[in-house]
């Protein structure tokens, strides 16, 4: 089945130690999104790629970066994680503007 | 601006009870509307959607009708099961997002169904 895959499902890192989360998709969708979801809150969009074009949300901290080396893969880099960055990180894809977003299972990040 | 308001939870029901989760929205133009469900420890799954006024989305016994006159998209199910226990998010996609599908979520409503 076509799907959105996130690895790892759980990631533990140390305060200030860079960490990378990965997302891959077999849907061949143009758009890939990264969301941050803190406990008992709605997902918050960090940024998205439309093909190779990167689009940052205005309130996304500089500490968060992303890479999309090809259509299938997208990475979320957190350069210096703080305790406040502990959250579930969700990757999603869609085929074009206004189409449904399909979410991966998420990576839960713990910062010690 | 665009926003989504959901009824606060948790909603606690007995199995086979009727479910309504209210959702209202504020948006310009003609947004698309969605319900996503999140089971514990999992990502979001699309439950149903509607893309224009008076459309009814349905899936797995859940239904929601796009009501432009009341700017609402309430989720209903006639008989809930324990397996429906999850967090439900109402969301909209504005009619113009600048070339991508920006989702604006409500705060989520936790549903707990007891046997």
mmCIF file with all atom_site columns, C-alpha atoms in Angstrom:
data_model
loop_
_atom_site.group_PDB
_atom_site.id
_atom_site.type_symbol
_atom_site.label_atom_id
_atom_site.label_alt_id
_atom_site.label_comp_id
_atom_site.label_asym_id
_atom_site.label_entity_id
_atom_site.label_seq_id
_atom_site.pdbx_PDB_ins_code
_atom_site.Cartn_x
_atom_site.Cartn_y
_atom_site.Cartn_z
_atom_site.occupancy
_atom_site.B_iso_or_equiv
_atom_site.pdbx_formal_charge
_atom_site.auth_seq_id
_atom_site.auth_comp_id
_atom_site.auth_asym_id
_atom_site.auth_atom_id
_atom_site.pdbx_PDB_model_num
ATOM 1   C CA . UNK A 1 1   ? 0.000   0.000  0.000  1.00 0.00 ? 1   UNK A CA 1
ATOM 2   C CA . UNK A 1 2   ? 1.111   3.531  -0.728 1.00 0.00 ? 2   UNK A CA 1
ATOM 3   C CA . UNK A 1 3   ? 1.974   5.269  2.466  1.00 0.00 ? 3   UNK A CA 1
ATOM 4   C CA . UNK A 1 4   ? 3.878   7.830  4.495  1.00 0.00 ? 4   UNK A CA 1
ATOM 5   C CA . UNK A 1 5   ? 6.632   6.366  6.652  1.00 0.00 ? 5   UNK A CA 1
ATOM 6   C CA . UNK A 1 6   ? 8.403   8.040  9.544  1.00 0.00 ? 6   UNK A CA 1
ATOM 7   C CA . UNK A 1 7   ? 11.524  6.800  11.265 1.00 0.00 ? 7   UNK A CA 1
ATOM 8   C CA . UNK A 1 8   ? 12.180  6.372  14.032 1.00 0.00 ? 8   UNK A CA 1
ATOM 9   C CA . UNK A 1 9   ? 8.857   6.215  15.882 1.00 0.00 ? 9   UNK A CA 1
ATOM 10  C CA . UNK A 1 10  ? 10.585  7.305  19.087 1.00 0.00 ? 10  UNK A CA 1
ATOM 11  C CA . UNK A 1 11  ? 13.737  9.411  19.333 1.00 0.00 ? 11  UNK A CA 1
ATOM 12  C CA . UNK A 1 12  ? 15.606  10.413 22.450 1.00 0.00 ? 12  UNK A CA 1
ATOM 13  C CA . UNK A 1 13  ? 18.203  13.161 22.268 1.00 0.00 ? 13  UNK A CA 1
ATOM 14  C CA . UNK A 1 14  ? 20.141  15.313 24.661 1.00 0.00 ? 14  UNK A CA 1
ATOM 15  C CA . UNK A 1 15  ? 19.657  18.998 25.225 1.00 0.00 ? 15  UNK A CA 1
ATOM 16  C CA . UNK A 1 16  ? 21.567  20.842 22.504 1.00 0.00 ? 16  UNK A CA 1
ATOM 17  C CA . UNK A 1 17  ? 22.499  17.729 20.497 1.00 0.00 ? 17  UNK A CA 1
ATOM 18  C CA . UNK A 1 18  ? 21.424  17.938 16.841 1.00 0.00 ? 18  UNK A CA 1
ATOM 19  C CA . UNK A 1 19  ? 18.814  15.442 15.765 1.00 0.00 ? 19  UNK A CA 1
ATOM 20  C CA . UNK A 1 20  ? 17.313  14.468 12.414 1.00 0.00 ? 20  UNK A CA 1
ATOM 21  C CA . UNK A 1 21  ? 13.921  12.942 11.823 1.00 0.00 ? 21  UNK A CA 1
ATOM 22  C CA . UNK A 1 22  ? 13.063  11.321 8.529  1.00 0.00 ? 22  UNK A CA 1
ATOM 23  C CA . UNK A 1 23  ? 9.980   10.902 6.395  1.00 0.00 ? 23  UNK A CA 1
ATOM 24  C CA . UNK A 1 24  ? 9.480   8.960  3.195  1.00 0.00 ? 24  UNK A CA 1
ATOM 25  C CA . UNK A 1 25  ? 6.481   8.502  0.953  1.00 0.00 ? 25  UNK A CA 1
ATOM 26  C CA . UNK A 1 26  ? 5.454   6.086  -1.756 1.00 0.00 ? 26  UNK A CA 1
ATOM 27  C CA . UNK A 1 27  ? 2.570   8.266  -2.930 1.00 0.00 ? 27  UNK A CA 1
ATOM 28  C CA . UNK A 1 28  ? 4.695   10.341 -5.329 1.00 0.00 ? 28  UNK A CA 1
ATOM 29  C CA . UNK A 1 29  ? 3.100   13.498 -3.944 1.00 0.00 ? 29  UNK A CA 1
ATOM 30  C CA . UNK A 1 30  ? 4.410   16.952 -4.792 1.00 0.00 ? 30  UNK A CA 1
ATOM 31  C CA . UNK A 1 31  ? 3.988   18.478 -1.362 1.00 0.00 ? 31  UNK A CA 1
ATOM 32  C CA . UNK A 1 32  ? 5.484   17.353 1.937  1.00 0.00 ? 32  UNK A CA 1
ATOM 33  C CA . UNK A 1 33  ? 4.745   18.978 5.284  1.00 0.00 ? 33  UNK A CA 1
ATOM 34  C CA . UNK A 1 34  ? 6.218   18.896 8.779  1.00 0.00 ? 34  UNK A CA 1
ATOM 35  C CA . UNK A 1 35  ? 4.022   19.522 11.798 1.00 0.00 ? 35  UNK A CA 1
ATOM 36  C CA . UNK A 1 36  ? 4.836   19.787 15.482 1.00 0.00 ? 36  UNK A CA 1
ATOM 37  C CA . UNK A 1 37  ? 2.222   18.499 17.916 1.00 0.00 ? 37  UNK A CA 1
ATOM 38  C CA . UNK A 1 38  ? 2.651   19.066 21.621 1.00 0.00 ? 38  UNK A CA 1
ATOM 39  C CA . UNK A 1 39  ? 0.700   17.144 24.184 1.00 0.00 ? 39  UNK A CA 1
ATOM 40  C CA . UNK A 1 40  ? -3.073  17.650 23.964 1.00 0.00 ? 40  UNK A CA 1
ATOM 41  C CA . UNK A 1 41  ? -2.704  20.305 21.268 1.00 0.00 ? 41  UNK A CA 1
ATOM 42  C CA . UNK A 1 42  ? -3.505  20.553 17.586 1.00 0.00 ? 42  UNK A CA 1
ATOM 43  C CA . UNK A 1 43  ? -0.727  20.000 15.061 1.00 0.00 ? 43  UNK A CA 1
ATOM 44  C CA . UNK A 1 44  ? 1.160   23.160 14.131 1.00 0.00 ? 44  UNK A CA 1
ATOM 45  C CA . UNK A 1 45  ? 2.632   23.515 10.659 1.00 0.00 ? 45  UNK A CA 1
ATOM 46  C CA . UNK A 1 46  ? 6.381   24.204 10.698 1.00 0.00 ? 46  UNK A CA 1
ATOM 47  C CA . UNK A 1 47  ? 7.091   24.271 6.945  1.00 0.00 ? 47  UNK A CA 1
ATOM 48  C CA . UNK A 1 48  ? 6.416   22.510 3.702  1.00 0.00 ? 48  UNK A CA 1
ATOM 49  C CA . UNK A 1 49  ? 8.038   21.691 0.379  1.00 0.00 ? 49  UNK A CA 1
ATOM 50  C CA . UNK A 1 50  ? 6.190   22.150 -2.885 1.00 0.00 ? 50  UNK A CA 1
ATOM 51  C CA . UNK A 1 51  ? 8.430   20.022 -5.078 1.00 0.00 ? 51  UNK A CA 1
ATOM 52  C CA . UNK A 1 52  ? 11.848  21.578 -4.362 1.00 0.00 ? 52  UNK A CA 1
ATOM 53  C CA . UNK A 1 53  ? 10.508  24.897 -3.140 1.00 0.00 ? 53  UNK A CA 1
ATOM 54  C CA . UNK A 1 54  ? 10.844  25.332 0.608  1.00 0.00 ? 54  UNK A CA 1
ATOM 55  C CA . UNK A 1 55  ? 8.225   27.370 2.481  1.00 0.00 ? 55  UNK A CA 1
ATOM 56  C CA . UNK A 1 56  ? 8.739   28.288 6.097  1.00 0.00 ? 56  UNK A CA 1
ATOM 57  C CA . UNK A 1 57  ? 5.900   29.359 8.386  1.00 0.00 ? 57  UNK A CA 1
ATOM 58  C CA . UNK A 1 58  ? 6.518   32.816 9.791  1.00 0.00 ? 58  UNK A CA 1
ATOM 59  C CA . UNK A 1 59  ? 6.656   31.659 13.405 1.00 0.00 ? 59  UNK A CA 1
ATOM 60  C CA . UNK A 1 60  ? 8.849   28.581 12.940 1.00 0.00 ? 60  UNK A CA 1
ATOM 61  C CA . UNK A 1 61  ? 12.047  28.995 15.000 1.00 0.00 ? 61  UNK A CA 1
ATOM 62  C CA . UNK A 1 62  ? 15.380  29.091 13.156 1.00 0.00 ? 62  UNK A CA 1
ATOM 63  C CA . UNK A 1 63  ? 16.378  26.036 15.165 1.00 0.00 ? 63  UNK A CA 1
ATOM 64  C CA . UNK A 1 64  ? 14.238  23.952 12.792 1.00 0.00 ? 64  UNK A CA 1
ATOM 65  C CA . UNK A 1 65  ? 15.475  23.206 9.288  1.00 0.00 ? 65  UNK A CA 1
ATOM 66  C CA . UNK A 1 66  ? 14.394  20.830 6.559  1.00 0.00 ? 66  UNK A CA 1
ATOM 67  C CA . UNK A 1 67  ? 15.844  19.069 3.541  1.00 0.00 ? 67  UNK A CA 1
ATOM 68  C CA . UNK A 1 68  ? 14.178  17.321 0.642  1.00 0.00 ? 68  UNK A CA 1
ATOM 69  C CA . UNK A 1 69  ? 16.811  15.531 -1.456 1.00 0.00 ? 69  UNK A CA 1
ATOM 70  C CA . UNK A 1 70  ? 14.242  13.924 -3.762 1.00 0.00 ? 70  UNK A CA 1
ATOM 71  C CA . UNK A 1 71  ? 10.491  13.461 -4.186 1.00 0.00 ? 71  UNK A CA 1
ATOM 72  C CA . UNK A 1 72  ? 10.303  10.546 -1.766 1.00 0.00 ? 72  UNK A CA 1
ATOM 73  C CA . UNK A 1 73  ? 12.273  11.796 1.224  1.00 0.00 ? 73  UNK A CA 1
ATOM 74  C CA . UNK A 1 74  ? 12.094  14.755 3.544  1.00 0.00 ? 74  UNK A CA 1
ATOM 75  C CA . UNK A 1 75  ? 14.120  15.408 6.708  1.00 0.00 ? 75  UNK A CA 1
ATOM 76  C CA . UNK A 1 76  ? 13.537  17.576 9.740  1.00 0.00 ? 76  UNK A CA 1
ATOM 77  C CA . UNK A 1 77  ? 16.709  18.826 11.412 1.00 0.00 ? 77  UNK A CA 1
ATOM 78  C CA . UNK A 1 78  ? 16.643  20.325 14.879 1.00 0.00 ? 78  UNK A CA 1
ATOM 79  C CA . UNK A 1 79  ? 20.006  22.038 15.324 1.00 0.00 ? 79  UNK A CA 1
ATOM 80  C CA . UNK A 1 80  ? 19.989  22.514 19.090 1.00 0.00 ? 80  UNK A CA 1
ATOM 81  C CA . UNK A 1 81  ? 17.005  20.857 20.725 1.00 0.00 ? 81  UNK A CA 1
ATOM 82  C CA . UNK A 1 82  ? 15.636  22.424 23.845 1.00 0.00 ? 82  UNK A CA 1
ATOM 83  C CA . UNK A 1 83  ? 13.322  20.894 26.415 1.00 0.00 ? 83  UNK A CA 1
ATOM 84  C CA . UNK A 1 84  ? 10.448  22.786 24.799 1.00 0.00 ? 84  UNK A CA 1
ATOM 85  C CA . UNK A 1 85  ? 10.999  20.932 21.520 1.00 0.00 ? 85  UNK A CA 1
ATOM 86  C CA . UNK A 1 86  ? 9.843   17.645 22.996 1.00 0.00 ? 86  UNK A CA 1
ATOM 87  C CA . UNK A 1 87  ? 6.772   16.782 20.950 1.00 0.00 ? 87  UNK A CA 1
ATOM 88  C CA . UNK A 1 88  ? 5.297   14.499 18.324 1.00 0.00 ? 88  UNK A CA 1
ATOM 89  C CA . UNK A 1 89  ? 6.529   15.425 14.850 1.00 0.00 ? 89  UNK A CA 1
ATOM 90  C CA . UNK A 1 90  ? 4.181   14.565 12.020 1.00 0.00 ? 90  UNK A CA 1
ATOM 91  C CA . UNK A 1 91  ? 4.990   14.355 8.342  1.00 0.00 ? 91  UNK A CA 1
ATOM 92  C CA . UNK A 1 92  ? 2.235   14.679 5.759  1.00 0.00 ? 92  UNK A CA 1
ATOM 93  C CA . UNK A 1 93  ? 1.946   14.717 1.982  1.00 0.00 ? 93  UNK A CA 1
ATOM 94  C CA . UNK A 1 94  ? -0.527  15.923 -0.612 1.00 0.00 ? 94  UNK A CA 1
ATOM 95  C CA . UNK A 1 95  ? -0.615  15.740 -4.380 1.00 0.00 ? 95  UNK A CA 1
ATOM 96  C CA . UNK A 1 96  ? -1.226  19.424 -5.060 1.00 0.00 ? 96  UNK A CA 1
ATOM 97  C CA . UNK A 1 97  ? -2.866  22.460 -3.590 1.00 0.00 ? 97  UNK A CA 1
ATOM 98  C CA . UNK A 1 98  ? -6.233  21.804 -1.920 1.00 0.00 ? 98  UNK A CA 1
ATOM 99  C CA . UNK A 1 99  ? -5.910  18.030 -2.022 1.00 0.00 ? 99  UNK A CA 1
ATOM 100 C CA . UNK A 1 100 ? -6.171  15.867 1.071  1.00 0.00 ? 100 UNK A CA 1
ATOM 101 C CA . UNK A 1 101 ? -3.125  15.558 3.322  1.00 0.00 ? 101 UNK A CA 1
ATOM 102 C CA . UNK A 1 102 ? -1.997  12.066 4.287  1.00 0.00 ? 102 UNK A CA 1
ATOM 103 C CA . UNK A 1 103 ? -0.131  11.737 7.549  1.00 0.00 ? 103 UNK A CA 1
ATOM 104 C CA . UNK A 1 104 ? 2.580   9.411  8.738  1.00 0.00 ? 104 UNK A CA 1
ATOM 105 C CA . UNK A 1 105 ? 2.471   7.785  12.185 1.00 0.00 ? 105 UNK A CA 1
ATOM 106 C CA . UNK A 1 106 ? 4.706   10.447 13.705 1.00 0.00 ? 106 UNK A CA 1
ATOM 107 C CA . UNK A 1 107 ? 7.992   10.497 15.595 1.00 0.00 ? 107 UNK A CA 1
ATOM 108 C CA . UNK A 1 108 ? 7.835   11.240 19.292 1.00 0.00 ? 108 UNK A CA 1
ATOM 109 C CA . UNK A 1 109 ? 10.887  13.233 20.349 1.00 0.00 ? 109 UNK A CA 1
ATOM 110 C CA . UNK A 1 110 ? 12.113  13.269 23.933 1.00 0.00 ? 110 UNK A CA 1
ATOM 111 C CA . UNK A 1 111 ? 14.792  15.771 24.965 1.00 0.00 ? 111 UNK A CA 1
ATOM 112 C CA . UNK A 1 112 ? 16.779  14.961 28.099 1.00 0.00 ? 112 UNK A CA 1
ATOM 113 C CA . UNK B 2 1   ? -8.686  35.209 9.410  1.00 0.00 ? 1   UNK B CA 1
ATOM 114 C CA . UNK B 2 2   ? -9.287  31.489 9.185  1.00 0.00 ? 2   UNK B CA 1
ATOM 115 C CA . UNK B 2 3   ? -10.063 29.490 12.312 1.00 0.00 ? 3   UNK B CA 1
ATOM 116 C CA . UNK B 2 4   ? -11.782 26.352 13.554 1.00 0.00 ? 4   UNK B CA 1
ATOM 117 C CA . UNK B 2 5   ? -13.618 25.959 16.858 1.00 0.00 ? 5   UNK B CA 1
ATOM 118 C CA . UNK B 2 6   ? -14.464 22.560 18.287 1.00 0.00 ? 6   UNK B CA 1
ATOM 119 C CA . UNK B 2 7   ? -16.446 21.595 21.332 1.00 0.00 ? 7   UNK B CA 1
ATOM 120 C CA . UNK B 2 8   ? -14.237 20.942 24.306 1.00 0.00 ? 8   UNK B CA 1
ATOM 121 C CA . UNK B 2 9   ? -13.766 17.434 25.541 1.00 0.00 ? 9   UNK B CA 1
ATOM 122 C CA . UNK B 2 10  ? -13.485 14.968 26.847 1.00 0.00 ? 10  UNK B CA 1
ATOM 123 C CA . UNK B 2 11  ? -16.709 13.477 25.568 1.00 0.00 ? 11  UNK B CA 1
ATOM 124 C CA . UNK B 2 12  ? -17.577 10.309 27.471 1.00 0.00 ? 12  UNK B CA 1
ATOM 125 C CA . UNK B 2 13  ? -20.209 7.952  26.093 1.00 0.00 ? 13  UNK B CA 1
ATOM 126 C CA . UNK B 2 14  ? -21.446 4.443  26.593 1.00 0.00 ? 14  UNK B CA 1
ATOM 127 C CA . UNK B 2 15  ? -21.162 1.977  23.752 1.00 0.00 ? 15  UNK B CA 1
ATOM 128 C CA . UNK B 2 16  ? -23.963 2.312  21.162 1.00 0.00 ? 16  UNK B CA 1
ATOM 129 C CA . UNK B 2 17  ? -24.730 5.906  22.180 1.00 0.00 ? 17  UNK B CA 1
ATOM 130 C CA . UNK B 2 18  ? -25.203 8.666  19.609 1.00 0.00 ? 18  UNK B CA 1
ATOM 131 C CA . UNK B 2 19  ? -22.235 10.952 19.032 1.00 0.00 ? 19  UNK B CA 1
ATOM 132 C CA . UNK B 2 20  ? -22.115 14.588 18.019 1.00 0.00 ? 20  UNK B CA 1
ATOM 133 C CA . UNK B 2 21  ? -18.936 16.640 18.028 1.00 0.00 ? 21  UNK B CA 1
ATOM 134 C CA . UNK B 2 22  ? -19.572 20.250 17.085 1.00 0.00 ? 22  UNK B CA 1
ATOM 135 C CA . UNK B 2 23  ? -17.282 22.145 14.744 1.00 0.00 ? 23  UNK B CA 1
ATOM 136 C CA . UNK B 2 24  ? -17.695 25.675 13.431 1.00 0.00 ? 24  UNK B CA 1
ATOM 137 C CA . UNK B 2 25  ? -15.343 27.623 11.254 1.00 0.00 ? 25  UNK B CA 1
ATOM 138 C CA . UNK B 2 26  ? -14.448 31.109 10.122 1.00 0.00 ? 26  UNK B CA 1
ATOM 139 C CA . UNK B 2 27  ? -13.081 31.495 6.621  1.00 0.00 ? 27  UNK B CA 1
ATOM 140 C CA . UNK B 2 28  ? -13.348 33.609 3.523  1.00 0.00 ? 28  UNK B CA 1
ATOM 141 C CA . UNK B 2 29  ? -14.527 32.044 0.317  1.00 0.00 ? 29  UNK B CA 1
ATOM 142 C CA . UNK B 2 30  ? -15.204 28.332 0.097  1.00 0.00 ? 30  UNK B CA 1
ATOM 143 C CA . UNK B 2 31  ? -12.839 26.256 2.197  1.00 0.00 ? 31  UNK B CA 1
ATOM 144 C CA . UNK B 2 32  ? -12.624 22.470 2.157  1.00 0.00 ? 32  UNK B CA 1
ATOM 145 C CA . UNK B 2 33  ? -13.487 20.835 5.478  1.00 0.00 ? 33  UNK B CA 1
ATOM 146 C CA . UNK B 2 34  ? -12.035 17.719 7.073  1.00 0.00 ? 34  UNK B CA 1
ATOM 147 C CA . UNK B 2 35  ? -12.318 15.479 10.086 1.00 0.00 ? 35  UNK B CA 1
ATOM 148 C CA . UNK B 2 36  ? -9.148  13.668 11.149 1.00 0.00 ? 36  UNK B CA 1
ATOM 149 C CA . UNK B 2 37  ? -8.912  11.043 13.891 1.00 0.00 ? 37  UNK B CA 1
ATOM 150 C CA . UNK B 2 38  ? -5.861  10.344 16.055 1.00 0.00 ? 38  UNK B CA 1
ATOM 151 C CA . UNK B 2 39  ? -5.652  7.113  18.020 1.00 0.00 ? 39  UNK B CA 1
ATOM 152 C CA . UNK B 2 40  ? -3.330  7.030  21.052 1.00 0.00 ? 40  UNK B CA 1
ATOM 153 C CA . UNK B 2 41  ? 0.324   7.268  20.059 1.00 0.00 ? 41  UNK B CA 1
ATOM 154 C CA . UNK B 2 42  ? -0.481  7.442  16.345 1.00 0.00 ? 42  UNK B CA 1
ATOM 155 C CA . UNK B 2 43  ? -0.504  9.992  13.561 1.00 0.00 ? 43  UNK B CA 1
ATOM 156 C CA . UNK B 2 44  ? -3.622  11.547 12.063 1.00 0.00 ? 44  UNK B CA 1
ATOM 157 C CA . UNK B 2 45  ? -5.918  9.592  9.787  1.00 0.00 ? 45  UNK B CA 1
ATOM 158 C CA . UNK B 2 46  ? -8.371  11.240 7.438  1.00 0.00 ? 46  UNK B CA 1
ATOM 159 C CA . UNK B 2 47  ? -11.863 10.275 8.526  1.00 0.00 ? 47  UNK B CA 1
ATOM 160 C CA . UNK B 2 48  ? -13.963 12.221 6.029  1.00 0.00 ? 48  UNK B CA 1
ATOM 161 C CA . UNK B 2 49  ? -14.051 15.431 4.036  1.00 0.00 ? 49  UNK B CA 1
ATOM 162 C CA . UNK B 2 50  ? -16.352 17.785 2.143  1.00 0.00 ? 50  UNK B CA 1
ATOM 163 C CA . UNK B 2 51  ? -15.273 20.278 -0.458 1.00 0.00 ? 51  UNK B CA 1
ATOM 164 C CA . UNK B 2 52  ? -18.383 22.369 -1.094 1.00 0.00 ? 52  UNK B CA 1
ATOM 165 C CA . UNK B 2 53  ? -21.559 23.542 0.588  1.00 0.00 ? 53  UNK B CA 1
ATOM 166 C CA . UNK B 2 54  ? -24.180 20.862 1.333  1.00 0.00 ? 54  UNK B CA 1
ATOM 167 C CA . UNK B 2 55  ? -21.706 18.041 0.666  1.00 0.00 ? 55  UNK B CA 1
ATOM 168 C CA . UNK B 2 56  ? -21.916 15.173 3.127  1.00 0.00 ? 56  UNK B CA 1
ATOM 169 C CA . UNK B 2 57  ? -18.756 13.317 3.976  1.00 0.00 ? 57  UNK B CA 1
ATOM 170 C CA . UNK B 2 58  ? -19.101 9.817  5.406  1.00 0.00 ? 58  UNK B CA 1
ATOM 171 C CA . UNK B 2 59  ? -16.849 6.954  6.460  1.00 0.00 ? 59  UNK B CA 1
ATOM 172 C CA . UNK B 2 60  ? -17.009 4.059  8.965  1.00 0.00 ? 60  UNK B CA 1
ATOM 173 C CA . UNK B 2 61  ? -20.471 5.150  10.150 1.00 0.00 ? 61  UNK B CA 1
ATOM 174 C CA . UNK B 2 62  ? -19.362 8.761  10.746 1.00 0.00 ? 62  UNK B CA 1
ATOM 175 C CA . UNK B 2 63  ? -21.015 11.616 8.851  1.00 0.00 ? 63  UNK B CA 1
ATOM 176 C CA . UNK B 2 64  ? -20.616 15.378 8.595  1.00 0.00 ? 64  UNK B CA 1
ATOM 177 C CA . UNK B 2 65  ? -22.435 17.880 6.385  1.00 0.00 ? 65  UNK B CA 1
ATOM 178 C CA . UNK B 2 66  ? -20.865 21.111 5.134  1.00 0.00 ? 66  UNK B CA 1
ATOM 179 C CA . UNK B 2 67  ? -23.298 23.842 6.213  1.00 0.00 ? 67  UNK B CA 1
ATOM 180 C CA . UNK B 2 68  ? -22.260 27.185 4.810  1.00 0.00 ? 68  UNK B CA 1
ATOM 181 C CA . UNK B 2 69  ? -25.239 29.055 6.255  1.00 0.00 ? 69  UNK B CA 1
ATOM 182 C CA . UNK B 2 70  ? -24.213 28.096 9.794  1.00 0.00 ? 70  UNK B CA 1
ATOM 183 C CA . UNK B 2 71  ? -20.473 27.715 9.015  1.00 0.00 ? 71  UNK B CA 1
ATOM 184 C CA . UNK B 2 72  ? -20.540 24.291 10.642 1.00 0.00 ? 72  UNK B CA 1
ATOM 185 C CA . UNK B 2 73  ? -19.269 20.768 9.986  1.00 0.00 ? 73  UNK B CA 1
ATOM 186 C CA . UNK B 2 74  ? -20.516 18.716 12.937 1.00 0.00 ? 74  UNK B CA 1
ATOM 187 C CA . UNK B 2 75  ? -19.394 15.096 13.220 1.00 0.00 ? 75  UNK B CA 1
ATOM 188 C CA . UNK B 2 76  ? -22.047 12.465 13.992 1.00 0.00 ? 76  UNK B CA 1
ATOM 189 C CA . UNK B 2 77  ? -22.238 8.734  14.476 1.00 0.00 ? 77  UNK B CA 1
ATOM 190 C CA . UNK B 2 78  ? -25.367 6.821  15.317 1.00 0.00 ? 78  UNK B CA 1
ATOM 191 C CA . UNK B 2 79  ? -23.823 4.120  17.503 1.00 0.00 ? 79  UNK B CA 1
ATOM 192 C CA . UNK B 2 80  ? -20.291 4.462  18.863 1.00 0.00 ? 80  UNK B CA 1
ATOM 193 C CA . UNK B 2 81  ? -17.985 1.585  19.743 1.00 0.00 ? 81  UNK B CA 1
ATOM 194 C CA . UNK B 2 82  ? -15.167 1.307  22.248 1.00 0.00 ? 82  UNK B CA 1
ATOM 195 C CA . UNK B 2 83  ? -12.770 1.258  19.286 1.00 0.00 ? 83  UNK B CA 1
ATOM 196 C CA . UNK B 2 84  ? -13.894 4.801  18.352 1.00 0.00 ? 84  UNK B CA 1
ATOM 197 C CA . UNK B 2 85  ? -12.116 6.172  21.421 1.00 0.00 ? 85  UNK B CA 1
ATOM 198 C CA . UNK B 2 86  ? -9.634  8.695  20.038 1.00 0.00 ? 86  UNK B CA 1
ATOM 199 C CA . UNK B 2 87  ? -9.047  12.404 19.521 1.00 0.00 ? 87  UNK B CA 1
ATOM 200 C CA . UNK B 2 88  ? -11.008 13.973 16.671 1.00 0.00 ? 88  UNK B CA 1
ATOM 201 C CA . UNK B 2 89  ? -9.744  17.069 14.856 1.00 0.00 ? 89  UNK B CA 1
ATOM 202 C CA . UNK B 2 90  ? -11.845 19.292 12.645 1.00 0.00 ? 90  UNK B CA 1
ATOM 203 C CA . UNK B 2 91  ? -9.810  21.181 10.034 1.00 0.00 ? 91  UNK B CA 1
ATOM 204 C CA . UNK B 2 92  ? -10.230 23.499 7.100  1.00 0.00 ? 92  UNK B CA 1
ATOM 205 C CA . UNK B 2 93  ? -8.203  24.233 4.025  1.00 0.00 ? 93  UNK B CA 1
ATOM 206 C CA . UNK B 2 94  ? -8.706  27.819 2.829  1.00 0.00 ? 94  UNK B CA 1
ATOM 207 C CA . UNK B 2 95  ? -9.983  28.360 -0.667 1.00 0.00 ? 95  UNK B CA 1
ATOM 208 C CA . UNK B 2 96  ? -6.726  30.073 -1.506 1.00 0.00 ? 96  UNK B CA 1
ATOM 209 C CA . UNK B 2 97  ? -3.580  29.018 0.323  1.00 0.00 ? 97  UNK B CA 1
ATOM 210 C CA . UNK B 2 98  ? -1.026  30.511 -2.002 1.00 0.00 ? 98  UNK B CA 1
ATOM 211 C CA . UNK B 2 99  ? -0.396  27.322 -3.914 1.00 0.00 ? 99  UNK B CA 1
ATOM 212 C CA . UNK B 2 100 ? -0.399  24.687 -1.218 1.00 0.00 ? 100 UNK B CA 1
ATOM 213 C CA . UNK B 2 101 ? -2.893  22.945 1.006  1.00 0.00 ? 101 UNK B CA 1
ATOM 214 C CA . UNK B 2 102 ? -2.619  24.643 4.383  1.00 0.00 ? 102 UNK B CA 1
ATOM 215 C CA . UNK B 2 103 ? -4.650  22.887 7.048  1.00 0.00 ? 103 UNK B CA 1
ATOM 216 C CA . UNK B 2 104 ? -5.976  24.846 9.991  1.00 0.00 ? 104 UNK B CA 1
ATOM 217 C CA . UNK B 2 105 ? -6.932  22.576 12.849 1.00 0.00 ? 105 UNK B CA 1
ATOM 218 C CA . UNK B 2 106 ? -9.307  22.908 15.737 1.00 0.00 ? 106 UNK B CA 1
ATOM 219 C CA . UNK B 2 107 ? -8.020  22.078 19.211 1.00 0.00 ? 107 UNK B CA 1
ATOM 220 C CA . UNK B 2 108 ? -9.277  18.497 19.045 1.00 0.00 ? 108 UNK B CA 1
ATOM 221 C CA . UNK B 2 109 ? -11.966 16.669 21.009 1.00 0.00 ? 109 UNK B CA 1
ATOM 222 C CA . UNK B 2 110 ? -11.139 13.562 22.987 1.00 0.00 ? 110 UNK B CA 1
ATOM 223 C CA . UNK B 2 111 ? -13.792 10.838 22.843 1.00 0.00 ? 111 UNK B CA 1
ATOM 224 C CA . UNK B 2 112 ? -13.890 8.039  25.401 1.00 0.00 ? 112 UNK B CA 1
ATOM 225 C CA . UNK B 2 113 ? -16.365 5.212  24.863 1.00 0.00 ? 113 UNK B CA 1
ATOM 226 C CA . UNK B 2 114 ? -17.047 2.786  27.688 1.00 0.00 ? 114 UNK B CA 1
ATOM 227 C CA . UNK B 2 115 ? -18.506 -0.730 27.365 1.00 0.00 ? 115 UNK B CA 1
#
